[in-house]
Coordinates of C-alpha atoms and ligand atoms in Angstrom, one line a residue:
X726 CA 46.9 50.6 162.1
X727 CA 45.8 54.4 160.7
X728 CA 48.8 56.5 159.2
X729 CA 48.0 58.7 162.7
X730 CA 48.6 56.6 165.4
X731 CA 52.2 56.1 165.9
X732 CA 52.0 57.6 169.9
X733 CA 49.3 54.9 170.7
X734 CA 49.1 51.7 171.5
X735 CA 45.1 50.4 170.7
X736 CA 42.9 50.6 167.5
X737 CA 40.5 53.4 167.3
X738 CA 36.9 52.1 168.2
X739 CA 35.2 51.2 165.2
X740 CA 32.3 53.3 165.9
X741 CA 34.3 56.4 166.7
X742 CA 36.1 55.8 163.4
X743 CA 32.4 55.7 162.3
X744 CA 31.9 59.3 163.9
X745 CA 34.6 60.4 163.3
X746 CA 34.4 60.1 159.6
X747 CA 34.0 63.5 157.4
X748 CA 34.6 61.0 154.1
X749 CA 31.1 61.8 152.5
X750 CA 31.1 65.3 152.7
X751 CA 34.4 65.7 151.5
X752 CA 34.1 63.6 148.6
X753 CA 32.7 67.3 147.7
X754 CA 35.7 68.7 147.5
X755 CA 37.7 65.8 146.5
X756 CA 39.1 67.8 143.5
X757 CA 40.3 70.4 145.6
X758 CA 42.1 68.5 147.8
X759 CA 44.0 66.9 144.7
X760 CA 44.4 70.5 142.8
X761 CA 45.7 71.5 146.6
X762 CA 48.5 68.5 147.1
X763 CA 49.0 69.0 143.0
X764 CA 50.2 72.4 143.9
X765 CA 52.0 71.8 147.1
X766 CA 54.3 69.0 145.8
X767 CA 54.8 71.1 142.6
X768 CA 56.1 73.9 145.0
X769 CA 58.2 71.7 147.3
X770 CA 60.2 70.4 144.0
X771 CA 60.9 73.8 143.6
X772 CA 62.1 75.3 146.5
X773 CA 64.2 71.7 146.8
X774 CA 62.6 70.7 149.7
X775 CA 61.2 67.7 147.7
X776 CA 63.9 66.3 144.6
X777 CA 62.0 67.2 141.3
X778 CA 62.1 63.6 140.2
X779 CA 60.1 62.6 144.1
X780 CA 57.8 65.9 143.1
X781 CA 56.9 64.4 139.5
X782 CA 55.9 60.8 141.2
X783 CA 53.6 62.4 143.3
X784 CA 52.0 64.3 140.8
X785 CA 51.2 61.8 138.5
X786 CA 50.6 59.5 141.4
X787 CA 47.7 62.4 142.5
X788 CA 46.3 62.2 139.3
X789 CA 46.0 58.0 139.3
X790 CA 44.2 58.9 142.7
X791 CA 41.9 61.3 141.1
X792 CA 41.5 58.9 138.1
X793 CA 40.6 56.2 140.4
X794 CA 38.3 58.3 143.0
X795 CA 36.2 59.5 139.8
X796 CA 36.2 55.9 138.3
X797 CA 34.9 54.6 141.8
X798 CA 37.6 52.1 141.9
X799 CA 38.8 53.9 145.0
X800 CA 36.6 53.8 147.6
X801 CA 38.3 55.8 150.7
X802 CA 37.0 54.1 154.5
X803 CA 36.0 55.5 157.1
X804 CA 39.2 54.5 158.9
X805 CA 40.8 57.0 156.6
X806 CA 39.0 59.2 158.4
X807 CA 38.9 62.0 155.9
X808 CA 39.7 62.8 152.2
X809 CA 43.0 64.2 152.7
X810 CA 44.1 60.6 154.6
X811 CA 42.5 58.5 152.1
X812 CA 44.2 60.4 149.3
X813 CA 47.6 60.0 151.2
X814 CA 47.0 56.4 151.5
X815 CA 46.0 55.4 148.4
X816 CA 49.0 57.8 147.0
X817 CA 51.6 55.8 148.7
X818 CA 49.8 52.5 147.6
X819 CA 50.5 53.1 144.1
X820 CA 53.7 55.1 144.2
X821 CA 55.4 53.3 147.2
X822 CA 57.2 55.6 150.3
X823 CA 57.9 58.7 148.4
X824 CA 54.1 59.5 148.6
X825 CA 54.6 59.4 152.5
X826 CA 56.6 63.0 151.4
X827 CA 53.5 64.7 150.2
X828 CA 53.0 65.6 153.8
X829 CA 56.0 68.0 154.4
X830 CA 55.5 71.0 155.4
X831 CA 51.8 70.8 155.7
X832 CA 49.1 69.6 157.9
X833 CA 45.4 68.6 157.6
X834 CA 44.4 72.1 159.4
X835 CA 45.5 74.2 156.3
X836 CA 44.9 71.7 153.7
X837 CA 41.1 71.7 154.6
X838 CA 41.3 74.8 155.2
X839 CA 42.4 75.4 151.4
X840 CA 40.6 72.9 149.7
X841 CA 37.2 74.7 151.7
X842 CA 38.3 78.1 150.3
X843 CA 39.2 76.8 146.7
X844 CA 35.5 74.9 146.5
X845 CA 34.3 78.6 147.2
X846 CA 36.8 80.3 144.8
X847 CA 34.9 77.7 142.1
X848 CA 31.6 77.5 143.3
X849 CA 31.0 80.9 144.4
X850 CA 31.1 82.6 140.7
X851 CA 28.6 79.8 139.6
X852 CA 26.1 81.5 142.4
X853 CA 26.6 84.6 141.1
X854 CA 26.5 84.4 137.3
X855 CA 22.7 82.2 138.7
X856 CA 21.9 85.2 140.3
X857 CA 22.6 87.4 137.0
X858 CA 20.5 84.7 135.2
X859 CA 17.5 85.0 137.4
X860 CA 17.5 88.9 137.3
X861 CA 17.9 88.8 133.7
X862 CA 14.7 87.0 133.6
X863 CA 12.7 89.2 135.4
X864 CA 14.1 91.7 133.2
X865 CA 13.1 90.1 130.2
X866 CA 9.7 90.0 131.7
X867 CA 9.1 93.3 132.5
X868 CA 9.9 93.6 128.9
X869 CA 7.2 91.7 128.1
X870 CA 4.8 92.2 130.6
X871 CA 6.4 95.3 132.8
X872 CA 3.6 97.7 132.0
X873 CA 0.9 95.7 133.5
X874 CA -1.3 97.2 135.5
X875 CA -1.7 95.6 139.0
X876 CA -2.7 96.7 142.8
X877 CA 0.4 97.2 145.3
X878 CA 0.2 95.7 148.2
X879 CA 1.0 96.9 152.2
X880 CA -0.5 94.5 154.5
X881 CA -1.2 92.7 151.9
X882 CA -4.2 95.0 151.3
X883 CA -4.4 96.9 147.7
X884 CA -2.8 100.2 148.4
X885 CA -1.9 102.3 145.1
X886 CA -1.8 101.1 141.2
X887 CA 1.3 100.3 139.7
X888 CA 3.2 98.9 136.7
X889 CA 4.2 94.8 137.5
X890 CA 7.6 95.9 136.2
X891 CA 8.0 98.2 139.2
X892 CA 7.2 95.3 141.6
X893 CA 9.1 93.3 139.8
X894 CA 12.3 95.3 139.8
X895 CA 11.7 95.5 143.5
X896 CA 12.8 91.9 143.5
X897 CA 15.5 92.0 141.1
X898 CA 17.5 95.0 143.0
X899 CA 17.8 92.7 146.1
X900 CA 19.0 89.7 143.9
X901 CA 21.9 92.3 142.5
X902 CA 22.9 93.4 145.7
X903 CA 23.3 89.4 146.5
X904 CA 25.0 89.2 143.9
X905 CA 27.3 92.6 145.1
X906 CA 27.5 90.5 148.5
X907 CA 29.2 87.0 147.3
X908 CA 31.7 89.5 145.4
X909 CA 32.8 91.0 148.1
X910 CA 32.8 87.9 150.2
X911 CA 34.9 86.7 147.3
X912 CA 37.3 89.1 147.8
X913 CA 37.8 88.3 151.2
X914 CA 37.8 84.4 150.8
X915 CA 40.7 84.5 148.1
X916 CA 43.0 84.0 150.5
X917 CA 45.0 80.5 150.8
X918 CA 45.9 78.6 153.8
X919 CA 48.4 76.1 152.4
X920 CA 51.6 76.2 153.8
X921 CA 50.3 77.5 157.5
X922 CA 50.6 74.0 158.4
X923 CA 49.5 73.1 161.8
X924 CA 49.3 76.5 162.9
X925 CA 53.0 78.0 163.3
X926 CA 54.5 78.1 159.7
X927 CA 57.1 75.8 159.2
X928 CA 60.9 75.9 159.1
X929 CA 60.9 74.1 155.7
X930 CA 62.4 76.4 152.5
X931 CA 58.2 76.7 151.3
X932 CA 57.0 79.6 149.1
X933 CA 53.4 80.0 150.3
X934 CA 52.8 82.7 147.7
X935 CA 53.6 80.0 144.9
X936 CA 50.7 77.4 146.1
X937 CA 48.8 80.3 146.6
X938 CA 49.2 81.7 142.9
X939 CA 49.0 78.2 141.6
X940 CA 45.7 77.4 143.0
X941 CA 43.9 80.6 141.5
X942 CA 44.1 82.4 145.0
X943 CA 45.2 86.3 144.6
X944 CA 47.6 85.6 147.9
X945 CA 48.5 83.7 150.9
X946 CA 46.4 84.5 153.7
X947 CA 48.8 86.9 156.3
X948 CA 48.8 84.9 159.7
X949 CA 49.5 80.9 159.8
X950 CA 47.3 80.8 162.7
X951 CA 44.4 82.8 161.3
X952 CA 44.8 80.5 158.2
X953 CA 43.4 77.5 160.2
X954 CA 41.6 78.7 162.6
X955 CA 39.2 81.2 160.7
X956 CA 36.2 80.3 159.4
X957 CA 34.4 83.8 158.8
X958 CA 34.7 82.8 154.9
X959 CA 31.7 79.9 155.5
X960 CA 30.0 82.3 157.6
X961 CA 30.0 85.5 155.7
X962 CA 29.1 83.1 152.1
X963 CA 26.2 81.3 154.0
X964 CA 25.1 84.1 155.3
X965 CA 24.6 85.5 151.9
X966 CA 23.3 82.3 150.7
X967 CA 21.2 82.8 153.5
X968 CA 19.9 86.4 152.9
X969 CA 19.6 85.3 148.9
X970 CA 17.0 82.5 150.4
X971 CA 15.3 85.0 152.2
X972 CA 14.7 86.9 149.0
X973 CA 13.7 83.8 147.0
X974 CA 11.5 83.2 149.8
X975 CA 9.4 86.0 149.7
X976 CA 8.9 85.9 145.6
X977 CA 7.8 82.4 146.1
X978 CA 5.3 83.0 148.6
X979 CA 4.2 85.6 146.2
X980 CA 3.9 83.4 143.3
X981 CA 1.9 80.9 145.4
X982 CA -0.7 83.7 146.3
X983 CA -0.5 85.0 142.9
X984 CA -1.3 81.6 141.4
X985 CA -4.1 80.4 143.8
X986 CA -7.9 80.6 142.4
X987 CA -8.2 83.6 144.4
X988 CA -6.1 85.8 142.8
X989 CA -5.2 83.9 139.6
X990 CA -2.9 86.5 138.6
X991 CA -0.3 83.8 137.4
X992 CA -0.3 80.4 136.3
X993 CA 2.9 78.5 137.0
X994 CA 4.5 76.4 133.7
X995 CA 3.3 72.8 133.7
X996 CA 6.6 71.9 134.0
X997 CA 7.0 73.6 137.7
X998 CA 3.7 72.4 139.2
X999 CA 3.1 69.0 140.3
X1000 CA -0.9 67.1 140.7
X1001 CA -2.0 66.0 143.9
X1002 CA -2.3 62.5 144.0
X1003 CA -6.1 62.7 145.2
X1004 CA -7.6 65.8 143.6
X1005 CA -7.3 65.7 140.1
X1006 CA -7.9 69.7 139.4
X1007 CA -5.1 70.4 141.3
X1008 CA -2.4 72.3 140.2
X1009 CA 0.3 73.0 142.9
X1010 CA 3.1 75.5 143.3
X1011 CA 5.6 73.1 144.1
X1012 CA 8.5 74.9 142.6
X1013 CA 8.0 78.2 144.4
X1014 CA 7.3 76.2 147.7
X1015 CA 10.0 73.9 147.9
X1016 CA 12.0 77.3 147.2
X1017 CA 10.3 78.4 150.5
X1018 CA 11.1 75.6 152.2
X1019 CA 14.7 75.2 151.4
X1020 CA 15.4 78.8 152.8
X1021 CA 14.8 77.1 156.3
X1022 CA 17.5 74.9 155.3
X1023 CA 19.7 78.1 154.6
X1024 CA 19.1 80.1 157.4
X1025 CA 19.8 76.8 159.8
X1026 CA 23.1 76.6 158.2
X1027 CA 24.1 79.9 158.7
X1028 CA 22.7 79.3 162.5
X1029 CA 25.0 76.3 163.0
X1030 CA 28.1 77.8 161.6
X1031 CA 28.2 80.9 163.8
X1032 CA 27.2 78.6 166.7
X1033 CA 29.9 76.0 165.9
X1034 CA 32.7 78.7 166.0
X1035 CA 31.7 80.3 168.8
X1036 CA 33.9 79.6 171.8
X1037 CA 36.3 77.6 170.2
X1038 CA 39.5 78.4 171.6
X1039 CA 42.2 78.6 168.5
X1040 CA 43.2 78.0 166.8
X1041 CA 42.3 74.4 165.0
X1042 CA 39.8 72.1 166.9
X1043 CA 37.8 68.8 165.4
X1044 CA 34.5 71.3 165.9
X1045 CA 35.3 72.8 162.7
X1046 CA 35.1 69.3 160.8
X1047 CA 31.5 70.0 161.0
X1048 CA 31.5 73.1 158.7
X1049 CA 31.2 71.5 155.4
X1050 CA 27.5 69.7 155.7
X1051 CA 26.6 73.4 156.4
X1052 CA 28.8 75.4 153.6
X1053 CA 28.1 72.6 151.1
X1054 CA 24.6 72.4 151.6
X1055 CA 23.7 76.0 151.7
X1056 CA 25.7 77.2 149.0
X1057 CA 24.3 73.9 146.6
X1058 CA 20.8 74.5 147.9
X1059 CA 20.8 78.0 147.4
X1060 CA 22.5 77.8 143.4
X1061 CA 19.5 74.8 142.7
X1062 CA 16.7 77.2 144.0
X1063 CA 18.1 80.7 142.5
X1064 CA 18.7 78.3 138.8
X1065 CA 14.6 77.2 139.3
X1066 CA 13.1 80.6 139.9
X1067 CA 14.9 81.5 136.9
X1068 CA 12.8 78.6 135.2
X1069 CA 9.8 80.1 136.7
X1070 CA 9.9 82.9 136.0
X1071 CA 10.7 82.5 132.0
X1072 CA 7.3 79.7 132.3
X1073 CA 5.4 82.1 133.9
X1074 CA 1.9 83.0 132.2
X1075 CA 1.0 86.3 133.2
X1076 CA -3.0 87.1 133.4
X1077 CA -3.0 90.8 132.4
X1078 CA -6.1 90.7 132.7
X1079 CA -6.5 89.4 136.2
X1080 CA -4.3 92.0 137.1
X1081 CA -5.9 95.0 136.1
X1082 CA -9.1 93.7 137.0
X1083 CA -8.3 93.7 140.5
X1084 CA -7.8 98.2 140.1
X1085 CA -11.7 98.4 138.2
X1086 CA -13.2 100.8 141.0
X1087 CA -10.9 100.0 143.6
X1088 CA -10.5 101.9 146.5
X1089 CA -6.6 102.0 146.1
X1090 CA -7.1 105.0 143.7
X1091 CA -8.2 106.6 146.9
X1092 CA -4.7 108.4 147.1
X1093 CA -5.0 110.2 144.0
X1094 CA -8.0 112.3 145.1
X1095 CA -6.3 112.5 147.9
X1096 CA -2.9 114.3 146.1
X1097 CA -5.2 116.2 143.7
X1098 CA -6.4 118.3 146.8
X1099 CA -3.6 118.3 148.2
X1100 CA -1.5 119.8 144.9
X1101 CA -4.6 122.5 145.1
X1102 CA -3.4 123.8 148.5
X1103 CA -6.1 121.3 150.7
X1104 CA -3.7 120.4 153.9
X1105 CA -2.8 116.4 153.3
X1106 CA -4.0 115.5 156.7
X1107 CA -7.6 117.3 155.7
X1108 CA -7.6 115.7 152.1
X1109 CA -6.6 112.5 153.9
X1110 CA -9.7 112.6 156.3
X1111 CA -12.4 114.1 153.4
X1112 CA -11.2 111.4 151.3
X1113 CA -11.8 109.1 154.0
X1114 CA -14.8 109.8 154.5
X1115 CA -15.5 109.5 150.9
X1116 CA -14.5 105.6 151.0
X1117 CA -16.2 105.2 153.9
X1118 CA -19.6 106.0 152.1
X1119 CA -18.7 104.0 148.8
X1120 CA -18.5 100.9 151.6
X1121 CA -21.5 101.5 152.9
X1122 CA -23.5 102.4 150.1
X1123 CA -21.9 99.6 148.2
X1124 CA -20.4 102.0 145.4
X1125 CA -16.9 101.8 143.7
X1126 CA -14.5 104.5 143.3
X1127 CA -15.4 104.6 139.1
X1128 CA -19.3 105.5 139.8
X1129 CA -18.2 108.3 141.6
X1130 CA -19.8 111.4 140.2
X1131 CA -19.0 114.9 140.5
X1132 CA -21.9 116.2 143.2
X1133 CA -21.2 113.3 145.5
X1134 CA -17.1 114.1 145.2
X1135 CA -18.0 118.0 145.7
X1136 CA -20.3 117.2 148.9
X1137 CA -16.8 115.6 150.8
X1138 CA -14.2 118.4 149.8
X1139 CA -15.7 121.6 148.0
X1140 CA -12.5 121.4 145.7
X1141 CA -13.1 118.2 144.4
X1142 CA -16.3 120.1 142.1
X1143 CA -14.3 121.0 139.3
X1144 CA -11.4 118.3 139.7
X1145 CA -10.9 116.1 136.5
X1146 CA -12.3 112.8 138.2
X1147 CA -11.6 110.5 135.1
X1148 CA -8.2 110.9 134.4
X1149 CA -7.8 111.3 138.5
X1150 CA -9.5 107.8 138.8
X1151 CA -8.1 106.0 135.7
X1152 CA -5.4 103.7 137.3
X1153 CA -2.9 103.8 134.2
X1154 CA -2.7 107.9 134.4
X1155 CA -2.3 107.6 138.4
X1156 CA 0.6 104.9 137.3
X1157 CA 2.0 107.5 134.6
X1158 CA 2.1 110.5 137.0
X1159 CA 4.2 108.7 139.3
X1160 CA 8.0 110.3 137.7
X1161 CA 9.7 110.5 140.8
X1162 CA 12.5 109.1 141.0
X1163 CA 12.3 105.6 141.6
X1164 CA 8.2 106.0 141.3
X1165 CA 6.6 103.0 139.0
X1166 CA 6.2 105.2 136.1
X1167 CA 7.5 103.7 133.1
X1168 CA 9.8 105.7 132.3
X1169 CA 11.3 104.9 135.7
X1170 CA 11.2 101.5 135.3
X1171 CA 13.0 101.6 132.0
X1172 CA 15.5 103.6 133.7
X1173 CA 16.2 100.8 136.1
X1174 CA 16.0 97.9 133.7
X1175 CA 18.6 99.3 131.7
X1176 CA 21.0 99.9 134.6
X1177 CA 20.5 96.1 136.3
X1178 CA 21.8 95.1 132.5
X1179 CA 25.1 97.4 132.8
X1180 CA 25.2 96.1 136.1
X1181 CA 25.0 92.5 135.2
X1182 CA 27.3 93.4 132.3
X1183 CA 30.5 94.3 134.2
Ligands
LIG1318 N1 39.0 66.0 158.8 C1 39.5 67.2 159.5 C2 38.5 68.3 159.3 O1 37.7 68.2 158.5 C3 40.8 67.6 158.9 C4 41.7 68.3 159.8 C5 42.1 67.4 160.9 N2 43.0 68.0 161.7 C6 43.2 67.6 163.0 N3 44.0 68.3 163.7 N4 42.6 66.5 163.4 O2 38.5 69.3 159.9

């Protein structure tokens, strides 16, 4: 008969124990929910609700349990139903009826509540101090490839020139606000649950601001019933995780256009490609689009959390068992794919010459002639349309932009006679005149580089 069922009179169904089961996924956290019993018994000897010699035989009895669940000599059921029972079981096993103690002045609704919170308090730095590494690496390739010339894209059309450390710094401020965003989730998350017990608090002597400091937390969370019942901490971390996939989404579909014959503006590292098993010249972005694929994973997860808790009366209900195949999952998933873009990235041969090919006598310098009348006093809307007009007859006469000469400039805007056409067309000055703040000059983009390195610094 399970430790639970004192009240009733039959077995449980062996396929409801079956469904009912959370063992696998919280094998996870199986260290947590040791570290979190560790702590309680160690409090409960010293508030004397627990003798000290019954709180020292569970604690070494814990760590036999641990011992034994790393070893794989313990292998909980699914009748245990979850870690925390097959932990309690095997405790009093080896340690006889004072294990059946470990259980005062707790309940499995603020024990899983913890151990969820202290798997975040670990895993969550690891995502972060990824994230810093995969910035880091776009940093270090802007240092060696940041003043690349290359067309930016709207619509995916060429629209101006700019340095490849501008667009690449466009990717690596997102990843720092991520970053930003698990910090401050991680502020609200250290908070621990233990001692809420089934909802109420307890009438046991317990000092919740012992476990709490014990396990790493920076305090109990406030309300016993919040404690069990919450579960904005998965949400708010998944949907991080979720907007960090989004990210790494988007750079990976850039890769893959950047690496197809097309543009062949990158070649991905041997070692992040794969063959295709009938085409022998193939060379496949796997890397970047399993990265792609995975964020579907991400974004689900964050879908079934907020639809899990909605509705549920509080404050504890079986529903929330279901949490942890999302949290786990998105928060692993997302660590794996930020760790292999950093991979890529550091592989990543950069065609400089690919990329600057694509500005020789593109129309994407179009703008410049465009500014140049306008910083002569030409209205921007007229400049616009002369200009315009302009491209128009390069596309039908089948001219570039860099054959331009200075009669045919003259005969679409009169000011455009004595305007200095090769500097005004030559896509590295257009780049270098771009100072604003924040514009791709390089200047600017050494400004930023060296403030996402204090930033990751601190
Ligand atoms: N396995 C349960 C879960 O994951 C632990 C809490 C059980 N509490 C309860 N009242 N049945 O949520």
């Amino acid at each position: 008969m399970s430790l639970l069922r004192g009240r009733f009179g039959q077995q449980t169904k062996v396929d409801m124990e079956r469904f009912g089961s959370s063992i696998d996924v919280d094998l996870v956290m199986l260290d947590e929910d040791i570290d979190g019993s560790l702590a309680h018994a160690a409090m409960l000897g010293e508030t004397g609700v627990l003798s000290p010699a019954d709180a020292e035989v569970i604690a070494e009895g814990l760590e036999s349990v641990r011992a034994e669940l790393h070893a794989g000599s313990f292998v909980p059921r699914d009748a245990d139903e979850d870690i925390h029972m097959a932990v309690e079981r095997r405790l009093t096993e080896l340690v006889g009826d004072v294990g059946k103690k470990l259980h005062t002045a707790r309940s499995r609704n603020d024990q899983v509540a913890t151990d969820v919170r202290l798997w975040l308090l670990r895993q969550v730095p690891r995502l972060e101090a990824a994230l810093a590494a995969l910035v880091d690496a776009l940093l270090e390739r802007i240092d060696r490839d940041g003043e690349t010339l290359m067309p930016g894209y709207t619509h995916l059309q060429r629209g101006q020139p700019i340095l490849l450390g501008h667009q690449l710094l466009a990717h690596a401020w997102p990843l720092t606000r991520d970053r930003g965003r698990l910090r401050d989730a991680r502020r609200r998350f250290d908070r621990c649950p233990l001692g809420a017990c089934a909802m109420a608090g307890t009438a046991h002597p317990i000092d919740r601001h012992r476990t709490a400091d014990q396990l790493g937390f920076s305090a109990p969370v406030e309300n016993a019933m919040d404690a069990v019942a919450a579960r904005d901490h998965a949400q708010e971390v998944v949907a991080a995780c979720a907007i960090v996939m989004v990210h790494l989404s988007r750079m990976a579909e850039e890769l893959i256009v950047w690496s197809s014959s097309e543009f062949d503006f990158v070649r991905l590292d041997e070692g992040y490609a794969t063959g295709s098993s009938i085409m022998p010249q193939k060379r496949n972005p796997d890397a970047a689009e399993l990265v792609r694929g995975k964020s579907g994973r991400v974004v689900g997860a964050l879908n079934s959390l907020l639809v899990m808790v909605k509705g549920l009366p509080l404050a504890y209900n079986r529903d929330l068992q279901e949490d942890r195949a999302a949290l786990f999952d998105a928060v692993t998933t997302t660590f794996d794919s930020v760790s292999i873009m950093a991979g890529v990235w550091q592989g990543l041969a950069v065609r400089k010459d690919r990329f600057e090919q694509a500005l020789v006598g593109d129309p994407s310098l179009a703008t410049e002639l465009a500014d140049h009348l306008a910083s002569r006093g030409v209205p921007f809307r007229e400049a616009h349309e002369a200009i315009g007009g302009l491209v128009r007859w390069c596309d039908e006469t089948g001219r570039s932009l860099d054959q331009l000469d200075r009669e045919t400039a003259a005969s679409f805007h009169p000011t455009l006679a004595d305007a200095p056409l090769e500097t005004l067309l030559d896509p590295r000055a257009a780049t270098a005149r771009r100072t604003s703040f924040g514009g791709t000059a390089w200047s600017e983009v050494q400004r930023q580089v060296a403030l996402l390195r204090a930033d990751a610094a601190d």
